[in-house]
Structures are given as C-alpha cells and as structure tokens.
PDB file of C-alpha atoms in Angstrom:
ATOM      1  CA  MET A 278      -9.295  16.847  -2.163  1.00  0.00           C
ATOM      2  CA  ALA A 279      -7.364  13.713  -3.145  1.00  0.00           C
ATOM      3  CA  VAL A 280      -4.447  12.492  -5.247  1.00  0.00           C
ATOM      4  CA  ILE A 281      -3.750   9.553  -7.478  1.00  0.00           C
ATOM      5  CA  ALA A 282      -0.725   7.391  -6.801  1.00  0.00           C
ATOM      6  CA  LEU A 283       0.889   5.191  -9.466  1.00  0.00           C
ATOM      7  CA  ASP A 284       3.413   2.500  -8.735  1.00  0.00           C
ATOM      8  CA  VAL A 285       5.068   1.231 -11.927  1.00  0.00           C
ATOM      9  CA  GLY A 286       7.099  -1.911 -11.505  1.00  0.00           C
ATOM     10  CA  GLY A 287       8.853  -4.310 -13.733  1.00  0.00           C
ATOM     11  CA  THR A 288       5.789  -6.610 -13.866  1.00  0.00           C
ATOM     12  CA  LYS A 289       2.744  -4.401 -12.977  1.00  0.00           C
ATOM     13  CA  VAL A 290       1.154  -1.046 -12.705  1.00  0.00           C
ATOM     14  CA  ALA A 291      -0.756  -0.294  -9.491  1.00  0.00           C
ATOM     15  CA  SER A 292      -2.778   2.794  -8.760  1.00  0.00           C
ATOM     16  CA  ALA A 293      -4.927   4.268  -5.995  1.00  0.00           C
ATOM     17  CA  ILE A 294      -7.056   7.229  -5.281  1.00  0.00           C
ATOM     18  CA  MET A 295      -5.667   8.441  -2.043  1.00  0.00           C
ATOM     19  CA  GLU A 296      -6.896  11.014   0.515  1.00  0.00           C
ATOM     20  CA  ASN A 297      -4.266  13.505   1.936  1.00  0.00           C
ATOM     21  CA  ASP A 298      -3.825  11.327   5.054  1.00  0.00           C
ATOM     22  CA  GLY A 299      -2.945   8.279   2.936  1.00  0.00           C
ATOM     23  CA  THR A 300      -6.332   6.565   3.160  1.00  0.00           C
ATOM     24  CA  ILE A 301      -6.859   4.543  -0.007  1.00  0.00           C
ATOM     25  CA  ARG A 302     -10.274   5.040  -1.532  1.00  0.00           C
ATOM     26  CA  PHE A 303      -9.969   2.902  -4.715  1.00  0.00           C
ATOM     27  CA  SER A 304      -7.125   0.811  -6.029  1.00  0.00           C
ATOM     28  CA  HIS A 305      -6.414  -0.989  -9.241  1.00  0.00           C
ATOM     29  CA  LYS A 306      -3.673  -3.143 -10.718  1.00  0.00           C
ATOM     30  CA  ASN A 307      -2.626  -4.338 -14.169  1.00  0.00           C
ATOM     31  CA  LEU A 308       0.126  -6.733 -15.081  1.00  0.00           C
ATOM     32  CA  LEU A 309       2.466  -5.654 -17.824  1.00  0.00           C
ATOM     33  CA  GLY A 310       2.159  -9.062 -19.497  1.00  0.00           C
ATOM     34  CA  GLY A 311       5.392  -8.705 -21.485  1.00  0.00           C
ATOM     35  CA  ARG A 312       4.568  -5.146 -22.783  1.00  0.00           C
ATOM     36  CA  GLU A 313       7.483  -3.021 -23.871  1.00  0.00           C
ATOM     37  CA  GLY A 314       8.122   0.600 -24.598  1.00  0.00           C
ATOM     38  CA  HIS A 315       4.985   2.772 -25.423  1.00  0.00           C
ATOM     39  CA  ASP A 316       2.720  -0.161 -24.830  1.00  0.00           C
ATOM     40  CA  VAL A 317       3.562   0.177 -21.113  1.00  0.00           C
ATOM     41  CA  GLY A 318       2.736   3.844 -21.453  1.00  0.00           C
ATOM     42  CA  LYS A 319      -0.569   3.023 -22.876  1.00  0.00           C
ATOM     43  CA  LEU A 320      -1.304   0.598 -20.023  1.00  0.00           C
ATOM     44  CA  ILE A 321      -0.387   3.317 -17.431  1.00  0.00           C
ATOM     45  CA  VAL A 322      -2.694   5.784 -19.276  1.00  0.00           C
ATOM     46  CA  SER A 323      -5.567   3.127 -19.307  1.00  0.00           C
ATOM     47  CA  ASN A 324      -5.072   2.442 -15.615  1.00  0.00           C
ATOM     48  CA  LEU A 325      -4.902   6.179 -14.800  1.00  0.00           C
ATOM     49  CA  SER A 326      -8.045   6.953 -16.944  1.00  0.00           C
ATOM     50  CA  ARG A 327      -9.999   4.267 -14.996  1.00  0.00           C
ATOM     51  CA  GLN A 328      -9.139   6.091 -11.731  1.00  0.00           C
ATOM     52  CA  ILE A 329      -9.935   9.557 -13.212  1.00  0.00           C
ATOM     53  CA  GLU A 330     -13.426   8.286 -14.227  1.00  0.00           C
ATOM     54  CA  LYS A 331     -13.961   6.822 -10.827  1.00  0.00           C
ATOM     55  CA  ALA A 332     -13.013  10.028  -9.152  1.00  0.00           C
ATOM     56  CA  LYS A 333     -15.474  11.942 -11.423  1.00  0.00           C
ATOM     57  CA  TYR A 334     -18.249   9.432 -10.706  1.00  0.00           C
ATOM     58  CA  HIS A 335     -17.681   9.829  -6.943  1.00  0.00           C
ATOM     59  CA  LYS A 336     -17.204  13.593  -7.149  1.00  0.00           C
ATOM     60  CA  ILE A 337     -13.621  13.393  -5.929  1.00  0.00           C
ATOM     61  CA  ASN A 338     -11.378  16.361  -6.872  1.00  0.00           C
ATOM     62  CA  ILE A 339      -7.931  15.169  -7.949  1.00  0.00           C
ATOM     63  CA  GLU A 340      -5.227  17.716  -7.111  1.00  0.00           C
ATOM     64  CA  SER A 341      -2.144  15.900  -8.400  1.00  0.00           C
ATOM     65  CA  ILE A 342      -0.589  12.641  -9.490  1.00  0.00           C
ATOM     66  CA  GLY A 343       2.467  10.971  -7.995  1.00  0.00           C
ATOM     67  CA  VAL A 344       4.333   8.241  -9.886  1.00  0.00           C
ATOM     68  CA  CYS A 345       6.936   5.763  -8.594  1.00  0.00           C
ATOM     69  CA  ILE A 346       9.133   4.263 -11.377  1.00  0.00           C
ATOM     70  CA  PRO A 347      11.681   1.389 -11.203  1.00  0.00           C
ATOM     71  CA  GLY A 348      14.718   3.329 -12.521  1.00  0.00           C
ATOM     72  CA  THR A 349      15.725   7.009 -12.720  1.00  0.00           C
ATOM     73  CA  VAL A 350      13.918  10.127 -13.758  1.00  0.00           C
ATOM     74  CA  ASN A 351      15.047  13.555 -15.083  1.00  0.00           C
ATOM     75  CA  LEU A 352      13.250  15.699 -12.542  1.00  0.00           C
ATOM     76  CA  GLU A 353      13.168  18.640 -14.990  1.00  0.00           C
ATOM     77  CA  THR A 354      11.846  16.873 -18.101  1.00  0.00           C
ATOM     78  CA  GLY A 355       9.948  13.855 -16.618  1.00  0.00           C
ATOM     79  CA  ARG A 356      11.724  11.454 -18.955  1.00  0.00           C
ATOM     80  CA  VAL A 357      12.576   8.163 -17.355  1.00  0.00           C
ATOM     81  CA  TRP A 358      15.014   5.191 -17.694  1.00  0.00           C
ATOM     82  CA  ALA A 359      13.809   1.864 -16.336  1.00  0.00           C
ATOM     83  CA  PRO A 360      16.175  -1.120 -16.968  1.00  0.00           C
ATOM     84  CA  ASN A 361      13.448  -3.731 -16.266  1.00  0.00           C
ATOM     85  CA  ILE A 362      11.099  -2.275 -18.904  1.00  0.00           C
ATOM     86  CA  PRO A 363      12.436  -2.709 -22.439  1.00  0.00           C
ATOM     87  CA  GLN A 364      12.604   0.479 -24.580  1.00  0.00           C
ATOM     88  CA  TRP A 365      12.367   2.833 -21.517  1.00  0.00           C
ATOM     89  CA  GLN A 366      15.831   4.242 -21.912  1.00  0.00           C
ATOM     90  CA  ASN A 367      14.607   7.868 -22.317  1.00  0.00           C
ATOM     91  CA  TYR A 368      10.853   7.470 -22.171  1.00  0.00           C
ATOM     92  CA  PRO A 369       8.727  10.709 -21.971  1.00  0.00           C
ATOM     93  CA  LEU A 370       6.501   9.396 -19.172  1.00  0.00           C
ATOM     94  CA  LYS A 371       5.435  12.784 -17.846  1.00  0.00           C
ATOM     95  CA  GLU A 372       4.439  14.011 -21.353  1.00  0.00           C
ATOM     96  CA  VAL A 373       2.486  10.804 -22.080  1.00  0.00           C
ATOM     97  CA  ILE A 374       0.491  11.194 -18.827  1.00  0.00           C
ATOM     98  CA  ARG A 375      -0.002  14.972 -19.283  1.00  0.00           C
ATOM     99  CA  ASN A 376      -1.308  14.406 -22.843  1.00  0.00           C
ATOM    100  CA  SER A 377      -3.829  11.824 -21.535  1.00  0.00           C
ATOM    101  CA  LEU A 378      -5.352  13.959 -18.847  1.00  0.00           C
ATOM    102  CA  GLY A 379      -6.963  16.783 -20.700  1.00  0.00           C
ATOM    103  CA  ASN A 380      -6.661  18.828 -17.528  1.00  0.00           C
ATOM    104  CA  PRO A 381      -3.641  21.124 -17.183  1.00  0.00           C
ATOM    105  CA  ASP A 382      -4.493  21.936 -13.604  1.00  0.00           C
ATOM    106  CA  ILE A 383      -3.461  18.457 -12.332  1.00  0.00           C
ATOM    107  CA  ASP A 384       0.257  18.389 -11.415  1.00  0.00           C
ATOM    108  CA  ILE A 385       2.331  15.343 -12.081  1.00  0.00           C
ATOM    109  CA  PHE A 386       5.320  14.335  -9.996  1.00  0.00           C
ATOM    110  CA  ILE A 387       7.640  11.374 -10.780  1.00  0.00           C
ATOM    111  CA  ASP A 388      10.436   9.890  -8.708  1.00  0.00           C
ATOM    112  CA  ASN A 389      12.411   6.616  -8.529  1.00  0.00           C
ATOM    113  CA  ASP A 390      11.157   3.705  -6.528  1.00  0.00           C
ATOM    114  CA  ARG A 391      13.924   3.886  -3.989  1.00  0.00           C
ATOM    115  CA  ILE A 392      12.920   7.332  -2.916  1.00  0.00           C
ATOM    116  CA  CYS A 393       9.205   6.524  -3.025  1.00  0.00           C
ATOM    117  CA  TYR A 394       9.794   3.494  -0.690  1.00  0.00           C
ATOM    118  CA  VAL A 395      11.432   5.652   1.961  1.00  0.00           C
ATOM    119  CA  TYR A 396       8.760   8.341   1.566  1.00  0.00           C
ATOM    120  CA  GLY A 397       6.053   5.700   2.176  1.00  0.00           C
ATOM    121  CA  GLU A 398       7.863   4.454   5.355  1.00  0.00           C
ATOM    122  CA  MET A 399       8.350   7.892   6.665  1.00  0.00           C
ATOM    123  CA  TRP A 400       4.732   8.765   6.044  1.00  0.00           C
ATOM    124  CA  LEU A 401       2.912   5.723   7.245  1.00  0.00           C
ATOM    125  CA  GLY A 402       5.441   2.973   8.026  1.00  0.00           C
ATOM    126  CA  ALA A 403       8.497   2.078  10.040  1.00  0.00           C
ATOM    127  CA  ALA A 404      10.157   5.456   9.839  1.00  0.00           C
ATOM    128  CA  ARG A 405       7.464   7.808  10.983  1.00  0.00           C
ATOM    129  CA  GLY A 406       8.942  10.731  12.904  1.00  0.00           C
ATOM    130  CA  CYS A 407      12.403  10.263  11.449  1.00  0.00           C
ATOM    131  CA  ARG A 408      14.441  12.674   9.279  1.00  0.00           C
ATOM    132  CA  ASN A 409      17.482  10.428   8.640  1.00  0.00           C
ATOM    133  CA  VAL A 410      16.434   7.103   7.082  1.00  0.00           C
ATOM    134  CA  ILE A 411      17.718   4.602   4.502  1.00  0.00           C
ATOM    135  CA  PHE A 412      15.493   2.161   2.862  1.00  0.00           C
ATOM    136  CA  VAL A 413      17.352  -0.802   1.454  1.00  0.00           C
ATOM    137  CA  ALA A 414      15.245  -2.562  -1.221  1.00  0.00           C
ATOM    138  CA  VAL A 415      16.379  -6.122  -1.859  1.00  0.00           C
ATOM    139  CA  GLY A 416      14.544  -7.784  -4.742  1.00  0.00           C
ATOM    140  CA  THR A 417      15.870  -8.871  -8.149  1.00  0.00           C
ATOM    141  CA  GLY A 418      18.440  -6.147  -7.527  1.00  0.00           C
ATOM    142  CA  ILE A 419      19.477  -3.938  -4.650  1.00  0.00           C
ATOM    143  CA  GLY A 420      18.871  -0.166  -4.303  1.00  0.00           C
ATOM    144  CA  ALA A 421      18.598   2.332  -1.526  1.00  0.00           C
ATOM    145  CA  GLY A 422      16.391   5.352  -0.900  1.00  0.00           C
ATOM    146  CA  ILE A 423      18.207   7.923   1.283  1.00  0.00           C
ATOM    147  CA  ILE A 424      16.858  10.863   3.240  1.00  0.00           C
ATOM    148  CA  ILE A 425      19.337  12.756   5.322  1.00  0.00           C
ATOM    149  CA  ASP A 426      18.447  15.872   7.499  1.00  0.00           C
ATOM    150  CA  GLY A 427      15.009  15.706   5.959  1.00  0.00           C
ATOM    151  CA  HIS A 428      16.261  16.061   2.397  1.00  0.00           C
ATOM    152  CA  ALA A 429      15.837  13.196  -0.175  1.00  0.00           C
ATOM    153  CA  LEU A 430      19.211  12.659  -1.904  1.00  0.00           C
ATOM    154  CA  HIS A 431      19.239  12.345  -5.696  1.00  0.00           C
ATOM    155  CA  GLY A 432      22.786  13.197  -6.871  1.00  0.00           C
ATOM    156  CA  ALA A 433      23.988  14.722 -10.152  1.00  0.00           C
ATOM    157  CA  ASP A 434      22.250  12.163 -12.379  1.00  0.00           C
ATOM    158  CA  ASN A 435      19.552  10.987  -9.903  1.00  0.00           C
ATOM    159  CA  ILE A 436      21.272   7.672  -9.527  1.00  0.00           C
ATOM    160  CA  ILE A 437      22.090   7.805  -5.760  1.00  0.00           C
ATOM    161  CA  GLY A 438      21.225   4.541  -4.146  1.00  0.00           C
ATOM    162  CA  ALA A 439      22.589   2.172  -6.715  1.00  0.00           C
ATOM    163  CA  THR A 440      23.960   0.133  -3.848  1.00  0.00           C
ATOM    164  CA  GLY A 441      24.094  -3.139  -5.813  1.00  0.00           C
ATOM    165  CA  TRP A 442      27.408  -1.842  -7.092  1.00  0.00           C
ATOM    166  CA  MET A 443      28.934  -1.457  -3.645  1.00  0.00           C
ATOM    167  CA  ALA A 444      32.469  -3.041  -3.685  1.00  0.00           C
ATOM    168  CA  LEU A 445      32.466  -5.493  -0.775  1.00  0.00           C
ATOM    169  CA  GLU A 446      34.772  -8.351  -1.707  1.00  0.00           C
ATOM    170  CA  PRO A 447      38.042  -8.291  -3.663  1.00  0.00           C
ATOM    171  CA  PRO A 448      39.431  -9.214  -6.074  1.00  0.00           C
ATOM    172  CA  TYR A 449      37.190  -7.962  -8.764  1.00  0.00           C
ATOM    173  CA  LYS A 450      35.438 -10.681 -10.917  1.00  0.00           C
ATOM    174  CA  LYS A 451      34.088 -10.308 -14.396  1.00  0.00           C
ATOM    175  CA  GLU A 452      30.857 -11.797 -13.086  1.00  0.00           C
ATOM    176  CA  TYR A 453      30.229  -8.514 -11.196  1.00  0.00           C
ATOM    177  CA  ASP A 454      29.938  -6.574 -14.504  1.00  0.00           C
ATOM    178  CA  PRO A 455      26.182  -6.855 -15.048  1.00  0.00           C
ATOM    179  CA  MET A 456      24.970  -6.088 -11.518  1.00  0.00           C
ATOM    180  CA  GLY A 457      27.853  -5.320  -9.147  1.00  0.00           C
ATOM    181  CA  CYS A 458      29.452  -7.123  -6.268  1.00  0.00           C
ATOM    182  CA  PHE A 459      26.755  -6.656  -3.645  1.00  0.00           C
ATOM    183  CA  GLU A 460      23.897  -7.780  -5.938  1.00  0.00           C
ATOM    184  CA  TYR A 461      25.972 -10.805  -7.109  1.00  0.00           C
ATOM    185  CA  TYR A 462      25.800 -12.300  -3.640  1.00  0.00           C
ATOM    186  CA  ALA A 463      22.842 -10.779  -1.803  1.00  0.00           C
ATOM    187  CA  SER A 464      20.034  -9.773  -4.221  1.00  0.00           C
ATOM    188  CA  GLY A 465      17.127 -12.147  -4.824  1.00  0.00           C
ATOM    189  CA  SER A 466      18.659 -13.243  -8.206  1.00  0.00           C
ATOM    190  CA  GLY A 467      22.117 -13.441  -6.682  1.00  0.00           C
ATOM    191  CA  ILE A 468      20.928 -15.757  -3.845  1.00  0.00           C
ATOM    192  CA  CYS A 469      19.196 -18.046  -6.388  1.00  0.00           C
ATOM    193  CA  ASN A 470      22.128 -18.073  -8.774  1.00  0.00           C
ATOM    194  CA  ARG A 471      24.740 -18.733  -6.157  1.00  0.00           C
ATOM    195  CA  ALA A 472      22.710 -21.692  -4.799  1.00  0.00           C
ATOM    196  CA  LYS A 473      22.401 -23.169  -8.354  1.00  0.00           C
ATOM    197  CA  GLU A 474      26.115 -22.680  -8.858  1.00  0.00           C
ATOM    198  CA  LEU A 475      27.024 -24.568  -5.651  1.00  0.00           C
ATOM    199  CA  VAL A 476      24.574 -27.441  -6.394  1.00  0.00           C
ATOM    200  CA  ARG A 477      26.257 -27.825  -9.841  1.00  0.00           C
ATOM    201  CA  GLN A 478      29.690 -27.777  -8.392  1.00  0.00           C
ATOM    202  CA  ASN A 479      29.163 -30.139  -5.471  1.00  0.00           C
ATOM    203  CA  LYS A 480      28.448 -33.545  -6.926  1.00  0.00           C
ATOM    204  CA  ALA A 481      28.388 -35.185  -3.521  1.00  0.00           C
ATOM    205  CA  TYR A 482      25.634 -32.949  -2.278  1.00  0.00           C
ATOM    206  CA  ARG A 483      22.336 -34.759  -1.619  1.00  0.00           C
ATOM    207  CA  GLY A 484      20.421 -32.055   0.284  1.00  0.00           C
ATOM    208  CA  GLU A 485      17.024 -30.421  -0.269  1.00  0.00           C
ATOM    209  CA  LEU A 486      17.922 -28.363  -3.269  1.00  0.00           C
ATOM    210  CA  ARG A 487      19.168 -31.561  -5.060  1.00  0.00           C
ATOM    211  CA  GLN A 488      15.622 -32.927  -5.010  1.00  0.00           C
ATOM    212  CA  MET A 489      14.476 -30.591  -7.794  1.00  0.00           C
ATOM    213  CA  PRO A 490      15.911 -29.790 -11.231  1.00  0.00           C
ATOM    214  CA  ILE A 491      18.518 -27.063 -10.934  1.00  0.00           C
ATOM    215  CA  SER A 492      16.511 -24.899 -13.216  1.00  0.00           C
ATOM    216  CA  ARG A 493      13.624 -25.032 -10.783  1.00  0.00           C
ATOM    217  CA  ILE A 494      15.536 -23.558  -7.810  1.00  0.00           C
ATOM    218  CA  THR A 495      14.143 -20.189  -6.803  1.00  0.00           C
ATOM    219  CA  THR A 496      15.003 -17.643  -4.151  1.00  0.00           C
ATOM    220  CA  PRO A 497      11.972 -18.773  -1.979  1.00  0.00           C
ATOM    221  CA  SER A 498      13.115 -22.469  -2.246  1.00  0.00           C
ATOM    222  CA  VAL A 499      16.574 -21.427  -1.047  1.00  0.00           C
ATOM    223  CA  PHE A 500      15.142 -19.730   1.960  1.00  0.00           C
ATOM    224  CA  GLU A 501      12.874 -22.724   2.657  1.00  0.00           C
ATOM    225  CA  ALA A 502      15.874 -25.093   2.447  1.00  0.00           C
ATOM    226  CA  PHE A 503      17.851 -22.701   4.748  1.00  0.00           C
ATOM    227  CA  GLU A 504      15.074 -22.879   7.392  1.00  0.00           C
ATOM    228  CA  ASN A 505      15.383 -26.637   7.160  1.00  0.00           C
ATOM    229  CA  GLY A 506      19.138 -26.518   7.775  1.00  0.00           C
ATOM    230  CA  ASP A 507      20.205 -27.470   4.198  1.00  0.00           C
ATOM    231  CA  PRO A 508      24.064 -26.945   3.994  1.00  0.00           C
ATOM    232  CA  ILE A 509      24.208 -25.215   0.582  1.00  0.00           C
ATOM    233  CA  ALA A 510      21.206 -22.941   1.359  1.00  0.00           C
ATOM    234  CA  THR A 511      22.883 -22.093   4.771  1.00  0.00           C
ATOM    235  CA  GLU A 512      26.151 -21.187   3.042  1.00  0.00           C
ATOM    236  CA  VAL A 513      24.372 -18.934   0.518  1.00  0.00           C
ATOM    237  CA  ILE A 514      22.200 -17.178   3.088  1.00  0.00           C
ATOM    238  CA  ASN A 515      25.046 -16.724   5.553  1.00  0.00           C
ATOM    239  CA  LYS A 516      27.025 -15.036   2.811  1.00  0.00           C
ATOM    240  CA  ALA A 517      24.096 -12.753   2.022  1.00  0.00           C
ATOM    241  CA  VAL A 518      23.726 -11.801   5.704  1.00  0.00           C
ATOM    242  CA  GLU A 519      27.473 -11.018   5.785  1.00  0.00           C
ATOM    243  CA  MET A 520      27.105  -8.765   2.722  1.00  0.00           C
ATOM    244  CA  TRP A 521      23.964  -7.071   4.008  1.00  0.00           C
ATOM    245  CA  GLY A 522      25.791  -6.408   7.282  1.00  0.00           C
ATOM    246  CA  MET A 523      28.955  -4.995   5.621  1.00  0.00           C
ATOM    247  CA  ALA A 524      26.936  -2.815   3.198  1.00  0.00           C
ATOM    248  CA  SER A 525      24.730  -1.322   5.935  1.00  0.00           C
ATOM    249  CA  ALA A 526      27.823  -0.749   8.165  1.00  0.00           C
ATOM    250  CA  ASN A 527      29.206   1.386   5.343  1.00  0.00           C
ATOM    251  CA  LEU A 528      25.946   3.287   5.027  1.00  0.00           C
ATOM    252  CA  VAL A 529      25.823   3.881   8.727  1.00  0.00           C
ATOM    253  CA  SER A 530      29.391   5.099   8.956  1.00  0.00           C
ATOM    254  CA  LEU A 531      29.025   7.440   5.959  1.00  0.00           C
ATOM    255  CA  LEU A 532      25.520   8.815   6.554  1.00  0.00           C
ATOM    256  CA  ASN A 533      24.674   8.382  10.293  1.00  0.00           C
ATOM    257  CA  PRO A 534      20.929   7.448   9.793  1.00  0.00           C
ATOM    258  CA  GLU A 535      18.420   6.963  12.577  1.00  0.00           C
ATOM    259  CA  LYS A 536      17.015   3.931  10.838  1.00  0.00           C
ATOM    260  CA  ILE A 537      17.762   1.397   8.176  1.00  0.00           C
ATOM    261  CA  ILE A 538      14.644  -0.290   6.864  1.00  0.00           C
ATOM    262  CA  TRP A 539      14.853  -3.528   4.948  1.00  0.00           C
ATOM    263  CA  GLY A 540      12.318  -4.164   2.253  1.00  0.00           C
ATOM    264  CA  GLY A 541      11.660  -5.558  -1.234  1.00  0.00           C
ATOM    265  CA  GLY A 542      10.702  -9.053  -2.208  1.00  0.00           C
ATOM    266  CA  VAL A 543      13.505 -10.754  -0.297  1.00  0.00           C
ATOM    267  CA  PHE A 544      12.355  -9.230   3.057  1.00  0.00           C
ATOM    268  CA  GLY A 545       9.797 -11.263   2.755  1.00  0.00           C
ATOM    269  CA  PRO A 546      11.463 -14.493   3.732  1.00  0.00           C
ATOM    270  CA  ALA A 547      14.508 -12.712   5.177  1.00  0.00           C
ATOM    271  CA  ARG A 548      12.533 -10.563   7.697  1.00  0.00           C
ATOM    272  CA  GLY A 549      13.738 -12.830  10.572  1.00  0.00           C
ATOM    273  CA  LEU A 550      17.397 -12.111   9.712  1.00  0.00           C
ATOM    274  CA  VAL A 551      17.307  -8.386  10.489  1.00  0.00           C
ATOM    275  CA  ASP A 552      18.916  -8.907  13.963  1.00  0.00           C
ATOM    276  CA  ARG A 553      21.655 -11.029  12.441  1.00  0.00           C
ATOM    277  CA  ILE A 554      22.317  -8.247   9.899  1.00  0.00           C
ATOM    278  CA  TYR A 555      22.635  -5.684  12.682  1.00  0.00           C
ATOM    279  CA  ASP A 556      25.040  -7.928  14.540  1.00  0.00           C
ATOM    280  CA  GLU A 557      27.227  -8.292  11.431  1.00  0.00           C
ATOM    281  CA  ALA A 558      27.112  -4.529  10.828  1.00  0.00           C
ATOM    282  CA  CYS A 559      28.252  -3.901  14.394  1.00  0.00           C
ATOM    283  CA  LYS A 560      31.593  -5.573  13.478  1.00  0.00           C
ATOM    284  CA  TRP A 561      32.354  -3.097  10.694  1.00  0.00           C
ATOM    285  CA  ALA A 562      30.527   0.240  11.364  1.00  0.00           C
ATOM    286  CA  GLN A 563      31.657   3.318  13.168  1.00  0.00           C
ATOM    287  CA  PRO A 564      31.137   2.235  16.788  1.00  0.00           C
ATOM    288  CA  LEU A 565      29.206   5.247  18.072  1.00  0.00           C
ATOM    289  CA  THR A 566      26.718   5.594  15.176  1.00  0.00           C
ATOM    290  CA  ILE A 567      25.936   1.879  14.981  1.00  0.00           C
ATOM    291  CA  LYS A 568      24.769   1.996  18.588  1.00  0.00           C
ATOM    292  CA  THR A 569      22.194   4.665  17.887  1.00  0.00           C
ATOM    293  CA  VAL A 570      20.760   3.362  14.540  1.00  0.00           C
ATOM    294  CA  LYS A 571      17.824   0.909  14.527  1.00  0.00           C
ATOM    295  CA  PHE A 572      17.402  -1.785  11.840  1.00  0.00           C
ATOM    296  CA  SER A 573      13.860  -2.925  11.014  1.00  0.00           C
ATOM    297  CA  SER A 574      11.871  -4.575   8.231  1.00  0.00           C
ATOM    298  CA  SER A 575       9.364  -2.605   6.210  1.00  0.00           C
ATOM    299  CA  GLN A 576       5.891  -2.084   7.737  1.00  0.00           C
ATOM    300  CA  LEU A 577       4.485  -1.551   4.306  1.00  0.00           C
ATOM    301  CA  PRO A 578       5.429  -4.746   2.398  1.00  0.00           C
ATOM    302  CA  GLY A 579       4.329  -4.554  -1.227  1.00  0.00           C
ATOM    303  CA  ASN A 580       2.772  -1.016  -0.626  1.00  0.00           C
ATOM    304  CA  ALA A 581       5.625   1.293   0.216  1.00  0.00           C
ATOM    305  CA  GLY A 582       6.131   2.518  -3.402  1.00  0.00           C
ATOM    306  CA  LEU A 583       2.400   3.264  -3.912  1.00  0.00           C
ATOM    307  CA  LEU A 584       2.125   5.138  -0.654  1.00  0.00           C
ATOM    308  CA  GLY A 585       5.374   6.939  -1.417  1.00  0.00           C
ATOM    309  CA  ALA A 586       3.968   8.083  -4.781  1.00  0.00           C
ATOM    310  CA  GLY A 587       0.927   9.282  -2.919  1.00  0.00           C
ATOM    311  CA  PHE A 588       3.073  11.213  -0.470  1.00  0.00           C
ATOM    312  CA  LEU A 589       4.954  12.759  -3.429  1.00  0.00           C
ATOM    313  CA  ALA A 590       1.651  13.908  -4.833  1.00  0.00           C
ATOM    314  CA  VAL A 591       0.259  15.234  -1.600  1.00  0.00           C
ATOM    315  CA  LYS A 592       3.421  17.242  -0.961  1.00  0.00           C
ATOM    316  CA  HIS A 593       3.413  18.487  -4.669  1.00  0.00           C
ATOM    317  CA  GLY A 594       6.985  17.205  -5.120  1.00  0.00           C
ATOM    318  CA  SER A 595       8.384  19.313  -2.306  1.00  0.00           C
ATOM    319  CA  VAL A 596       8.982  16.786   0.392  1.00  0.00           C
ATOM    320  CA  ASP A 597      11.795  18.188   2.479  1.00  0.00           C
ATOM    321  CA  LEU A 598      10.956  17.358   6.087  1.00  0.00           C
TER     322      LEU A 598
END
C-alpha cells in the first residue's frame, strides 16, 4: 500500500508516490508558470494523473492522497484560500481532485503548509519523538505550524500560525498593513526591502550592496553581504535576528514547546544564526521554559511540506500523536 503526496506552492506543484514509512518511490514537479485560478487546478490534476498512471503501471495500490497548500483550508468542505495563487480565494480543490480520480475509494486530505511542515519534521526530520513542536517557516512571509500535546492546532478559521502579524515593535506603522510587523522586518521580502530602503537613504554608503542597482538587491545578496561584514546588511540581519528571537520567546512563553524548528527559504542562508536567535530569545522568554526548549534548523529543507502531506495521507487525516 502507498499514498500520493502533493505539495502545492506559490511557484510549483510537487508530488510523490510514497510508501507508509516515508520512502519516496517516484516524484514529479511542475512549475506554475504564471497560472491562475482553475488553470492551477488543472496542473495539479495533470501532475496527479501522471502519478496515478505510474502507480497502475507498477501495480502500486494507492490508499489516499495528502495535499499541502500555501494558505488555509476549510477542513469540512476542502475549499482553500491561497494568497500567493491568484483566484484561489474559495477554490474547491478537494472537489476538483475528487472529480479527476474516478475512484471514490481513494481518500483525500488537505491541510495548510504550516501544519504539513511540522508533520514532516515530526515524522522524518528534526522533531522525531516530540509531541510539542513549533515549525517557523520564514520565506516570502512568515508562518508557524504548531503541535501541542500531540494535537495540531488549527483555530476557529484554520488561521492559527499567521505569525507574520505578531506585534513586536511599537508604534504602529501603516507599512505594517499588508504583512504585519514581524514580516516587515524579518521575512525574506522584508529583509530585502529593508536593505533597499537603507541603501536609498544612506547616500554616503559605499558598501557591497551599492555595487549593484538597488532593484537587483535580493535576500541572498543581503546575506552574502552580511557574511562579508557589510554595514547595511549587518544592520538588517541583526534586526531580523532580534525579531526572530522576540517572536520565538513569545511562542515559548505561551506554548511551552520542546522544539522550535526554523525552516523555509531564508533558513537557507540563515541556518548559522539559530544559536544567536536562541540567545536573543533567552532575554525575553519565561526563564524556565526557555531552558528546556531546543532550537534547530529544518532537517528536511525543501521537502518538509511534501513529506508532511504524505504523513497526512498515511494517517488518513487523523494525526493526533
């Protein structure tokens, strides 16, 4: 018996035929290529159909399908909202997948990427053996998957983990409106935009980031300049470390996890900063809980969502641990 895992992101659809122990038999990936709305649904169906045919050819019996999506899902209807995919405000993803299968015996389970990331880490990554884990995903935005006492937390509207909106620095600025205070400073896009802003403002600056057009500054180039001691890059990354430390201190004090795992595209280049983030968190967190929690970077970079979707399928959506 096996499952199919689907990881739908803002730029790609990845899938895998997966055995019940997480072994990947076959994988496939498509880029969204600017697709919107139902065209993304058609691409998912095409990708899935390819895996179904491969399973038939190799005589692999598919029990269920798990889907990781970059947004929120109504767990009853299977309709999803994904801000990075245009026209996916109330998209009937489960219905679209169901109609493509032609096999009512295959169950379909969908959950948000934050929860799937932490499932993947608990199954085969940095959180194996844990029942209280927070996965902080830092990419274009910032979100957190939270499992406490073995239960995945979803909330009234399945929006738990929208940590980019954590209020970490008063007074409020209008610039926080689109993404929240935390994301403004410490997401991938926030790091890039704050660096561009400082380069524009500091006419006397002649450092590494001045050697390229401001429009060409990227988050990786800010981290590269930081490693080389560039003063603006250092200011921006130090601010991000402060924000990551404060935010995780709040999570530790509120939820008392065993582990906080840092992942997403920024960790990545920020993997070497995890110890500094912990030191910053120690200043702010409840003093007993911060001494028992461990901070680590993801052991499944780029693959946590896919493996989490597989875990969701293997457990048939009932994943309390």
